[in-house]
Amino acid sequence: MYLFCDFYFLQALYNITTTHNFTYFKGEIFIKRLNKIILLLSFFIFIFISLISCQNKETKSTDFTLHNFIDEMNSKGYDLKIKDVEKDVLSRTRKRTYNDKIIFDVYLYENNKSMENDSKNLSKDGSKYENGKTSVVVDWSKPPHFYKKGNIIVQYIGEDEKIISDLQSILGEQFAGH
């Protein structure tokens, strides 16, 4: 809609500047330059307005929350539910998202910065968490996978390639685990 409006605005402005013979100033060169400047300025305004109106409306990665994660996974057919669980490996509030076949633990943070800081306390293989006060070593029954985006860290323990692929498409590459 904005693109058409901007196009008609540009066309009208161009018609005004090219159909009227401005003779108020001396020299035809000045008028031609003025017409070009007006046309260029209009073009840049058109581009600027078009870019603003066509901005990507997707969730910014720093605003990604538990509910965004569940919505994305459910759109891929997972039909996840949420339940409260006690804290375990990471230091923040943990929610369990699950269905009949799979479980994801989602750690909730106040903001992206606190999530990023806490993610640095997890070892690359996902077996150890150490933040200076607490140290936890885990021997996982299956390979762990840790993903982060926005205000959450998602933990998946398993080997299902489709699940891993879906998590990567939603959250990006894992930052810890196997």
Short mmCIF file of N, CA and C in Angstrom, two decimals:
data_model
loop_
_atom_site.label_atom_id
_atom_site.label_comp_id
_atom_site.label_asym_id
_atom_site.label_seq_id
_atom_site.Cartn_x
_atom_site.Cartn_y
_atom_site.Cartn_z
N MET A 1 0.83 -1.19 0.00
CA MET A 1 0.00 0.00 0.00
C MET A 1 0.87 1.24 0.00
N TYR A 2 1.87 1.28 0.90
CA TYR A 2 2.75 2.43 0.98
C TYR A 2 3.56 2.61 -0.31
N LEU A 3 3.93 1.49 -0.90
CA LEU A 3 4.74 1.58 -2.11
C LEU A 3 3.97 2.26 -3.22
N PHE A 4 2.66 1.92 -3.36
CA PHE A 4 1.86 2.55 -4.40
C PHE A 4 1.66 4.03 -4.12
N CYS A 5 1.41 4.36 -2.85
CA CYS A 5 1.24 5.77 -2.49
C CYS A 5 2.51 6.55 -2.79
N ASP A 6 3.64 6.00 -2.41
CA ASP A 6 4.92 6.66 -2.66
C ASP A 6 5.18 6.79 -4.15
N PHE A 7 4.81 5.77 -4.92
CA PHE A 7 5.03 5.81 -6.35
C PHE A 7 4.21 6.93 -6.98
N TYR A 8 2.95 7.04 -6.59
CA TYR A 8 2.11 8.10 -7.14
C TYR A 8 2.59 9.48 -6.71
N PHE A 9 3.09 9.59 -5.48
CA PHE A 9 3.66 10.85 -5.01
C PHE A 9 4.86 11.24 -5.87
N LEU A 10 5.73 10.28 -6.12
CA LEU A 10 6.91 10.56 -6.95
C LEU A 10 6.51 10.95 -8.36
N GLN A 11 5.55 10.21 -8.91
CA GLN A 11 5.11 10.50 -10.27
C GLN A 11 4.50 11.91 -10.35
N ALA A 12 3.69 12.27 -9.36
CA ALA A 12 3.09 13.61 -9.35
C ALA A 12 4.16 14.68 -9.20
N LEU A 13 5.12 14.45 -8.33
CA LEU A 13 6.21 15.41 -8.14
C LEU A 13 7.03 15.54 -9.42
N TYR A 14 7.29 14.44 -10.07
CA TYR A 14 8.05 14.47 -11.31
C TYR A 14 7.27 15.25 -12.37
N ASN A 15 5.97 15.01 -12.47
CA ASN A 15 5.15 15.72 -13.46
C ASN A 15 5.15 17.22 -13.20
N ILE A 16 5.09 17.60 -11.92
CA ILE A 16 5.10 19.03 -11.59
C ILE A 16 6.42 19.65 -12.01
N THR A 17 7.52 18.97 -11.72
CA THR A 17 8.83 19.56 -11.99
C THR A 17 9.18 19.53 -13.47
N THR A 18 8.61 18.62 -14.23
CA THR A 18 8.96 18.55 -15.65
C THR A 18 7.97 19.27 -16.55
N THR A 19 6.71 19.44 -16.11
CA THR A 19 5.73 20.07 -16.98
C THR A 19 5.66 21.58 -16.81
N HIS A 20 6.07 22.07 -15.69
CA HIS A 20 6.07 23.52 -15.49
C HIS A 20 7.41 24.09 -15.89
N ASN A 21 7.34 25.12 -16.64
CA ASN A 21 8.57 25.77 -17.08
C ASN A 21 8.83 26.94 -16.14
N PHE A 22 9.67 26.69 -15.13
CA PHE A 22 9.97 27.74 -14.16
C PHE A 22 10.91 28.76 -14.80
N THR A 23 10.46 29.98 -14.88
CA THR A 23 11.31 31.01 -15.47
C THR A 23 11.55 32.14 -14.47
N TYR A 24 11.36 31.87 -13.20
CA TYR A 24 11.56 32.89 -12.20
C TYR A 24 13.03 33.15 -11.93
N PHE A 25 13.87 32.19 -12.22
CA PHE A 25 15.30 32.33 -11.98
C PHE A 25 16.02 32.46 -13.31
N LYS A 26 17.17 33.10 -13.27
CA LYS A 26 17.96 33.23 -14.49
C LYS A 26 18.65 31.91 -14.77
N GLY A 27 18.67 31.56 -15.98
CA GLY A 27 19.43 30.38 -16.41
C GLY A 27 18.63 29.09 -16.36
N GLU A 28 18.60 28.46 -17.49
CA GLU A 28 17.90 27.19 -17.62
C GLU A 28 18.65 26.06 -16.90
N ILE A 29 19.95 26.19 -16.75
CA ILE A 29 20.77 25.17 -16.10
C ILE A 29 20.38 25.06 -14.63
N PHE A 30 20.15 26.21 -13.98
CA PHE A 30 19.77 26.20 -12.58
C PHE A 30 18.46 25.44 -12.39
N ILE A 31 17.50 25.65 -13.26
CA ILE A 31 16.20 24.99 -13.17
C ILE A 31 16.36 23.49 -13.37
N LYS A 32 17.17 23.08 -14.32
CA LYS A 32 17.38 21.66 -14.57
C LYS A 32 18.03 21.00 -13.36
N ARG A 33 18.99 21.69 -12.77
CA ARG A 33 19.64 21.15 -11.57
C ARG A 33 18.66 21.06 -10.41
N LEU A 34 17.84 22.08 -10.27
CA LEU A 34 16.83 22.07 -9.21
C LEU A 34 15.86 20.91 -9.41
N ASN A 35 15.44 20.69 -10.65
CA ASN A 35 14.55 19.56 -10.95
C ASN A 35 15.20 18.23 -10.59
N LYS A 36 16.48 18.09 -10.91
CA LYS A 36 17.20 16.85 -10.60
C LYS A 36 17.34 16.66 -9.09
N ILE A 37 17.63 17.75 -8.39
CA ILE A 37 17.76 17.67 -6.93
C ILE A 37 16.43 17.27 -6.30
N ILE A 38 15.35 17.88 -6.75
CA ILE A 38 14.02 17.54 -6.23
C ILE A 38 13.69 16.09 -6.53
N LEU A 39 14.00 15.65 -7.72
CA LEU A 39 13.73 14.27 -8.11
C LEU A 39 14.56 13.29 -7.27
N LEU A 40 15.85 13.59 -7.09
CA LEU A 40 16.71 12.73 -6.27
C LEU A 40 16.25 12.70 -4.81
N LEU A 41 15.94 13.87 -4.29
CA LEU A 41 15.46 13.94 -2.92
C LEU A 41 14.17 13.14 -2.76
N SER A 42 13.27 13.26 -3.70
CA SER A 42 12.02 12.50 -3.67
C SER A 42 12.29 11.00 -3.73
N PHE A 43 13.24 10.60 -4.55
CA PHE A 43 13.60 9.19 -4.67
C PHE A 43 14.12 8.65 -3.34
N PHE A 44 15.01 9.41 -2.67
CA PHE A 44 15.55 8.95 -1.39
C PHE A 44 14.47 8.92 -0.31
N ILE A 45 13.56 9.86 -0.33
CA ILE A 45 12.44 9.84 0.61
C ILE A 45 11.58 8.61 0.35
N PHE A 46 11.33 8.31 -0.91
CA PHE A 46 10.56 7.13 -1.29
C PHE A 46 11.23 5.86 -0.78
N ILE A 47 12.53 5.74 -0.98
CA ILE A 47 13.28 4.56 -0.52
C ILE A 47 13.21 4.46 1.00
N PHE A 48 13.42 5.56 1.69
CA PHE A 48 13.40 5.57 3.15
C PHE A 48 12.04 5.14 3.69
N ILE A 49 10.97 5.68 3.15
CA ILE A 49 9.62 5.33 3.60
C ILE A 49 9.32 3.87 3.26
N SER A 50 9.75 3.42 2.10
CA SER A 50 9.53 2.03 1.71
C SER A 50 10.24 1.07 2.65
N LEU A 51 11.47 1.39 3.01
CA LEU A 51 12.22 0.52 3.92
C LEU A 51 11.58 0.47 5.29
N ILE A 52 11.11 1.60 5.77
CA ILE A 52 10.46 1.63 7.08
C ILE A 52 9.15 0.84 7.04
N SER A 53 8.37 1.00 5.98
CA SER A 53 7.09 0.31 5.92
C SER A 53 7.23 -1.18 5.66
N CYS A 54 8.36 -1.60 5.12
CA CYS A 54 8.58 -3.02 4.82
C CYS A 54 9.46 -3.70 5.85
N GLN A 55 9.63 -3.10 7.01
CA GLN A 55 10.48 -3.70 8.04
C GLN A 55 9.96 -5.07 8.39
N ASN A 56 10.90 -5.95 8.71
CA ASN A 56 10.56 -7.30 9.10
C ASN A 56 9.85 -7.26 10.45
N LYS A 57 8.67 -7.84 10.50
CA LYS A 57 7.86 -7.81 11.72
C LYS A 57 8.12 -9.01 12.62
N GLU A 58 9.09 -9.87 12.27
CA GLU A 58 9.39 -11.03 13.11
C GLU A 58 9.96 -10.57 14.45
N THR A 59 9.86 -11.49 15.41
CA THR A 59 10.39 -11.21 16.73
C THR A 59 11.90 -11.03 16.67
N LYS A 60 12.40 -9.96 17.28
CA LYS A 60 13.84 -9.79 17.37
C LYS A 60 14.41 -10.91 18.22
N SER A 61 15.62 -11.31 17.90
CA SER A 61 16.20 -12.43 18.64
C SER A 61 16.39 -12.10 20.11
N THR A 62 16.57 -10.84 20.47
CA THR A 62 16.75 -10.50 21.88
C THR A 62 15.42 -10.49 22.63
N ASP A 63 14.30 -10.53 21.93
CA ASP A 63 12.98 -10.54 22.56
C ASP A 63 12.34 -11.93 22.57
N PHE A 64 13.07 -12.93 22.14
CA PHE A 64 12.53 -14.28 22.03
C PHE A 64 12.28 -14.87 23.41
N THR A 65 11.06 -15.36 23.66
CA THR A 65 10.66 -15.85 24.99
C THR A 65 10.20 -17.30 24.92
N LEU A 66 9.85 -17.83 26.07
CA LEU A 66 9.32 -19.19 26.16
C LEU A 66 8.11 -19.37 25.26
N HIS A 67 7.21 -18.39 25.27
CA HIS A 67 5.99 -18.51 24.47
C HIS A 67 6.29 -18.46 22.97
N ASN A 68 7.29 -17.68 22.57
CA ASN A 68 7.70 -17.69 21.17
C ASN A 68 8.23 -19.07 20.78
N PHE A 69 9.03 -19.66 21.66
CA PHE A 69 9.58 -21.00 21.41
C PHE A 69 8.46 -22.03 21.25
N ILE A 70 7.51 -22.01 22.17
CA ILE A 70 6.41 -22.97 22.10
C ILE A 70 5.59 -22.77 20.84
N ASP A 71 5.30 -21.52 20.49
CA ASP A 71 4.55 -21.24 19.26
C ASP A 71 5.28 -21.77 18.04
N GLU A 72 6.59 -21.53 17.97
CA GLU A 72 7.39 -22.00 16.82
C GLU A 72 7.40 -23.52 16.75
N MET A 73 7.61 -24.18 17.88
CA MET A 73 7.65 -25.64 17.89
C MET A 73 6.27 -26.23 17.57
N ASN A 74 5.22 -25.63 18.10
CA ASN A 74 3.87 -26.12 17.81
C ASN A 74 3.52 -25.94 16.34
N SER A 75 4.04 -24.88 15.71
CA SER A 75 3.79 -24.69 14.28
C SER A 75 4.47 -25.79 13.45
N LYS A 76 5.45 -26.46 14.05
CA LYS A 76 6.13 -27.58 13.38
C LYS A 76 5.51 -28.92 13.77
N GLY A 77 4.40 -28.88 14.52
CA GLY A 77 3.65 -30.08 14.84
C GLY A 77 3.99 -30.76 16.15
N TYR A 78 4.65 -30.08 17.08
CA TYR A 78 5.06 -30.73 18.33
C TYR A 78 3.99 -30.74 19.42
N ASP A 79 3.06 -29.82 19.42
CA ASP A 79 1.98 -29.75 20.41
C ASP A 79 2.51 -29.83 21.85
N LEU A 80 3.35 -28.86 22.20
CA LEU A 80 4.01 -28.84 23.51
C LEU A 80 3.12 -28.25 24.59
N LYS A 81 3.30 -28.74 25.78
CA LYS A 81 2.65 -28.21 26.98
C LYS A 81 3.76 -27.70 27.91
N ILE A 82 3.37 -26.91 28.93
CA ILE A 82 4.34 -26.34 29.86
C ILE A 82 4.01 -26.79 31.28
N LYS A 83 5.06 -27.07 32.05
CA LYS A 83 4.85 -27.27 33.49
C LYS A 83 6.05 -26.72 34.24
N ASP A 84 5.80 -26.31 35.48
CA ASP A 84 6.87 -25.80 36.35
C ASP A 84 7.67 -26.97 36.89
N VAL A 85 8.98 -26.79 36.97
CA VAL A 85 9.86 -27.79 37.57
C VAL A 85 10.90 -27.06 38.41
N GLU A 86 11.57 -27.79 39.26
CA GLU A 86 12.60 -27.20 40.11
C GLU A 86 13.84 -26.85 39.29
N LYS A 87 14.64 -25.95 39.84
CA LYS A 87 15.91 -25.61 39.21
C LYS A 87 16.81 -26.84 39.22
N ASP A 88 17.70 -26.91 38.22
CA ASP A 88 18.69 -27.99 38.26
C ASP A 88 20.03 -27.49 37.78
N VAL A 89 20.41 -27.69 36.55
CA VAL A 89 21.76 -27.37 36.08
C VAL A 89 22.03 -25.87 36.06
N LEU A 90 21.25 -25.13 35.33
CA LEU A 90 21.46 -23.68 35.22
C LEU A 90 20.78 -22.97 36.38
N SER A 91 21.18 -21.72 36.59
CA SER A 91 20.79 -21.01 37.81
C SER A 91 19.42 -20.32 37.77
N ARG A 92 18.74 -20.33 36.68
CA ARG A 92 17.49 -19.58 36.56
C ARG A 92 16.26 -20.48 36.61
N THR A 93 15.09 -19.83 36.55
CA THR A 93 13.82 -20.53 36.55
C THR A 93 13.77 -21.49 35.36
N ARG A 94 13.28 -22.68 35.63
CA ARG A 94 13.21 -23.69 34.58
C ARG A 94 11.76 -24.08 34.36
N LYS A 95 11.38 -24.15 33.11
CA LYS A 95 10.06 -24.65 32.72
C LYS A 95 10.29 -25.88 31.85
N ARG A 96 9.43 -26.85 31.99
CA ARG A 96 9.53 -28.04 31.16
C ARG A 96 8.45 -27.94 30.09
N THR A 97 8.87 -28.08 28.84
CA THR A 97 7.93 -28.16 27.73
C THR A 97 8.01 -29.59 27.23
N TYR A 98 6.86 -30.17 26.96
CA TYR A 98 6.85 -31.60 26.67
C TYR A 98 5.63 -31.98 25.85
N ASN A 99 5.70 -33.17 25.27
CA ASN A 99 4.54 -33.86 24.74
C ASN A 99 4.72 -35.33 25.09
N ASP A 100 4.03 -36.23 24.44
CA ASP A 100 4.11 -37.65 24.80
C ASP A 100 5.47 -38.27 24.53
N LYS A 101 6.27 -37.67 23.65
CA LYS A 101 7.52 -38.30 23.22
C LYS A 101 8.79 -37.55 23.60
N ILE A 102 8.70 -36.26 23.79
CA ILE A 102 9.93 -35.47 24.00
C ILE A 102 9.78 -34.49 25.15
N ILE A 103 10.94 -34.09 25.66
CA ILE A 103 10.99 -33.10 26.75
C ILE A 103 12.07 -32.08 26.41
N PHE A 104 11.73 -30.80 26.61
CA PHE A 104 12.70 -29.71 26.51
C PHE A 104 12.66 -28.96 27.84
N ASP A 105 13.80 -28.66 28.40
CA ASP A 105 13.85 -27.77 29.56
C ASP A 105 14.22 -26.39 29.05
N VAL A 106 13.44 -25.40 29.47
CA VAL A 106 13.66 -24.02 29.03
C VAL A 106 13.98 -23.19 30.26
N TYR A 107 15.13 -22.53 30.23
CA TYR A 107 15.57 -21.68 31.33
C TYR A 107 15.23 -20.24 30.98
N LEU A 108 14.54 -19.56 31.90
CA LEU A 108 14.03 -18.21 31.66
C LEU A 108 14.91 -17.17 32.33
N TYR A 109 15.19 -16.08 31.60
CA TYR A 109 16.03 -15.00 32.10
C TYR A 109 15.29 -13.68 31.96
N GLU A 110 15.69 -12.71 32.78
CA GLU A 110 15.06 -11.39 32.75
C GLU A 110 15.31 -10.69 31.43
N ASN A 111 16.49 -10.89 30.88
CA ASN A 111 16.84 -10.22 29.62
C ASN A 111 17.93 -11.01 28.91
N ASN A 112 18.26 -10.58 27.72
CA ASN A 112 19.26 -11.27 26.90
C ASN A 112 20.64 -11.23 27.53
N LYS A 113 20.98 -10.13 28.16
CA LYS A 113 22.32 -9.99 28.75
C LYS A 113 22.54 -11.02 29.87
N SER A 114 21.56 -11.18 30.75
CA SER A 114 21.73 -12.16 31.83
C SER A 114 21.76 -13.59 31.29
N MET A 115 21.01 -13.85 30.21
CA MET A 115 21.05 -15.17 29.58
C MET A 115 22.43 -15.43 29.01
N GLU A 116 22.98 -14.45 28.28
CA GLU A 116 24.31 -14.61 27.69
C GLU A 116 25.37 -14.83 28.77
N ASN A 117 25.29 -14.09 29.86
CA ASN A 117 26.26 -14.26 30.95
C ASN A 117 26.18 -15.66 31.56
N ASP A 118 24.98 -16.15 31.78
CA ASP A 118 24.83 -17.48 32.38
C ASP A 118 25.26 -18.58 31.41
N SER A 119 25.04 -18.38 30.12
CA SER A 119 25.42 -19.40 29.14
C SER A 119 26.93 -19.63 29.12
N LYS A 120 27.71 -18.62 29.50
CA LYS A 120 29.17 -18.75 29.53
C LYS A 120 29.64 -19.67 30.65
N ASN A 121 28.78 -19.96 31.61
CA ASN A 121 29.14 -20.83 32.74
C ASN A 121 28.99 -22.31 32.41
N LEU A 122 28.44 -22.62 31.26
CA LEU A 122 28.23 -24.01 30.85
C LEU A 122 29.39 -24.45 29.97
N SER A 123 29.94 -25.64 30.25
CA SER A 123 31.07 -26.13 29.45
C SER A 123 30.62 -26.43 28.02
N LYS A 124 31.58 -26.48 27.11
CA LYS A 124 31.28 -26.69 25.68
C LYS A 124 30.55 -28.01 25.43
N ASP A 125 30.88 -29.04 26.21
CA ASP A 125 30.21 -30.33 26.00
C ASP A 125 28.90 -30.44 26.79
N GLY A 126 28.56 -29.42 27.58
CA GLY A 126 27.30 -29.39 28.32
C GLY A 126 27.28 -30.25 29.56
N SER A 127 28.43 -30.75 29.99
CA SER A 127 28.45 -31.65 31.14
C SER A 127 28.75 -30.94 32.46
N LYS A 128 29.17 -29.68 32.41
CA LYS A 128 29.56 -28.99 33.64
C LYS A 128 29.05 -27.55 33.62
N TYR A 129 28.50 -27.13 34.76
CA TYR A 129 28.07 -25.75 34.97
C TYR A 129 28.81 -25.23 36.18
N GLU A 130 29.49 -24.09 36.00
CA GLU A 130 30.24 -23.50 37.11
C GLU A 130 30.17 -21.99 37.00
N ASN A 131 29.59 -21.36 38.05
CA ASN A 131 29.43 -19.90 38.02
C ASN A 131 30.22 -19.19 39.11
N GLY A 132 31.16 -19.88 39.76
CA GLY A 132 31.94 -19.27 40.83
C GLY A 132 31.40 -19.60 42.20
N LYS A 133 30.09 -19.77 42.31
CA LYS A 133 29.45 -20.14 43.58
C LYS A 133 29.00 -21.60 43.56
N THR A 134 28.51 -22.02 42.42
CA THR A 134 27.94 -23.35 42.27
C THR A 134 28.70 -24.11 41.19
N SER A 135 28.89 -25.38 41.42
CA SER A 135 29.50 -26.24 40.41
C SER A 135 28.67 -27.52 40.31
N VAL A 136 28.22 -27.83 39.09
CA VAL A 136 27.40 -29.01 38.86
C VAL A 136 28.03 -29.79 37.71
N VAL A 137 28.23 -31.09 37.92
CA VAL A 137 28.72 -31.98 36.86
C VAL A 137 27.63 -33.00 36.60
N VAL A 138 27.29 -33.19 35.31
CA VAL A 138 26.20 -34.08 34.94
C VAL A 138 26.72 -35.14 33.98
N ASP A 139 26.31 -36.38 34.20
CA ASP A 139 26.60 -37.47 33.28
C ASP A 139 25.28 -37.79 32.58
N TRP A 140 25.10 -37.23 31.38
CA TRP A 140 23.84 -37.35 30.67
C TRP A 140 23.64 -38.77 30.14
N SER A 141 22.39 -39.23 30.11
CA SER A 141 22.07 -40.56 29.58
C SER A 141 22.11 -40.58 28.06
N LYS A 142 21.88 -39.43 27.45
CA LYS A 142 21.96 -39.25 25.99
C LYS A 142 22.65 -37.92 25.75
N PRO A 143 23.08 -37.65 24.52
CA PRO A 143 23.80 -36.40 24.25
C PRO A 143 22.94 -35.16 24.55
N PRO A 144 23.51 -34.20 25.30
CA PRO A 144 22.79 -32.95 25.57
C PRO A 144 22.99 -31.95 24.43
N HIS A 145 22.00 -31.11 24.25
CA HIS A 145 22.07 -30.04 23.25
C HIS A 145 21.51 -28.78 23.92
N PHE A 146 22.29 -27.71 23.91
CA PHE A 146 21.87 -26.45 24.52
C PHE A 146 21.83 -25.37 23.44
N TYR A 147 20.70 -24.67 23.37
CA TYR A 147 20.49 -23.60 22.41
C TYR A 147 20.10 -22.34 23.18
N LYS A 148 20.41 -21.20 22.60
CA LYS A 148 20.03 -19.95 23.26
C LYS A 148 19.50 -18.96 22.23
N LYS A 149 18.53 -18.20 22.68
CA LYS A 149 17.97 -17.14 21.84
C LYS A 149 17.14 -16.23 22.73
N GLY A 150 17.31 -14.94 22.54
CA GLY A 150 16.52 -13.98 23.30
C GLY A 150 16.76 -14.08 24.78
N ASN A 151 15.72 -14.42 25.53
CA ASN A 151 15.78 -14.49 26.98
C ASN A 151 15.74 -15.92 27.50
N ILE A 152 16.01 -16.91 26.63
CA ILE A 152 15.88 -18.30 27.06
C ILE A 152 17.08 -19.14 26.63
N ILE A 153 17.29 -20.22 27.37
CA ILE A 153 18.20 -21.29 26.98
C ILE A 153 17.35 -22.55 26.94
N VAL A 154 17.45 -23.29 25.84
CA VAL A 154 16.68 -24.52 25.67
C VAL A 154 17.63 -25.70 25.73
N GLN A 155 17.26 -26.69 26.53
CA GLN A 155 18.05 -27.90 26.70
C GLN A 155 17.26 -29.08 26.14
N TYR A 156 17.88 -29.82 25.23
CA TYR A 156 17.28 -31.05 24.70
C TYR A 156 18.27 -32.18 24.92
N ILE A 157 17.81 -33.27 25.50
CA ILE A 157 18.64 -34.44 25.72
C ILE A 157 18.12 -35.52 24.78
N GLY A 158 18.90 -35.84 23.75
CA GLY A 158 18.45 -36.86 22.80
C GLY A 158 19.24 -36.82 21.52
N GLU A 159 18.83 -37.68 20.58
CA GLU A 159 19.57 -37.84 19.33
C GLU A 159 18.70 -37.73 18.09
N ASP A 160 17.45 -37.36 18.24
CA ASP A 160 16.53 -37.29 17.10
C ASP A 160 16.96 -36.17 16.16
N GLU A 161 17.35 -36.54 14.94
CA GLU A 161 17.87 -35.56 13.97
C GLU A 161 16.83 -34.53 13.56
N LYS A 162 15.56 -34.93 13.44
CA LYS A 162 14.51 -33.97 13.06
C LYS A 162 14.33 -32.92 14.16
N ILE A 163 14.33 -33.36 15.41
CA ILE A 163 14.18 -32.43 16.52
C ILE A 163 15.36 -31.47 16.56
N ILE A 164 16.56 -32.00 16.41
CA ILE A 164 17.77 -31.16 16.40
C ILE A 164 17.71 -30.16 15.26
N SER A 165 17.28 -30.60 14.09
CA SER A 165 17.16 -29.71 12.93
C SER A 165 16.12 -28.62 13.18
N ASP A 166 14.98 -28.98 13.77
CA ASP A 166 13.94 -27.99 14.07
C ASP A 166 14.41 -26.99 15.12
N LEU A 167 15.12 -27.47 16.13
CA LEU A 167 15.66 -26.56 17.14
C LEU A 167 16.65 -25.59 16.51
N GLN A 168 17.50 -26.08 15.63
CA GLN A 168 18.47 -25.21 14.96
C GLN A 168 17.78 -24.18 14.08
N SER A 169 16.71 -24.58 13.40
CA SER A 169 16.02 -23.63 12.53
C SER A 169 15.33 -22.53 13.34
N ILE A 170 14.92 -22.83 14.56
CA ILE A 170 14.24 -21.84 15.40
C ILE A 170 15.23 -21.04 16.24
N LEU A 171 16.21 -21.73 16.84
CA LEU A 171 17.09 -21.10 17.83
C LEU A 171 18.50 -20.83 17.34
N GLY A 172 18.88 -21.38 16.20
CA GLY A 172 20.25 -21.25 15.72
C GLY A 172 21.08 -22.44 16.19
N GLU A 173 22.37 -22.39 15.90
CA GLU A 173 23.27 -23.48 16.26
C GLU A 173 23.36 -23.63 17.78
N GLN A 174 23.55 -24.86 18.23
CA GLN A 174 23.72 -25.08 19.66
C GLN A 174 25.03 -24.46 20.12
N PHE A 175 25.05 -23.99 21.35
CA PHE A 175 26.26 -23.37 21.88
C PHE A 175 27.00 -24.30 22.83
N ALA A 176 26.33 -25.36 23.27
CA ALA A 176 26.97 -26.35 24.14
C ALA A 176 26.31 -27.70 23.91
N GLY A 177 27.06 -28.75 24.18
CA GLY A 177 26.53 -30.10 24.02
C GLY A 177 27.28 -30.86 22.95
N HIS A 178 26.71 -31.99 22.57
CA HIS A 178 27.36 -32.87 21.58
C HIS A 178 26.71 -32.73 20.23
#
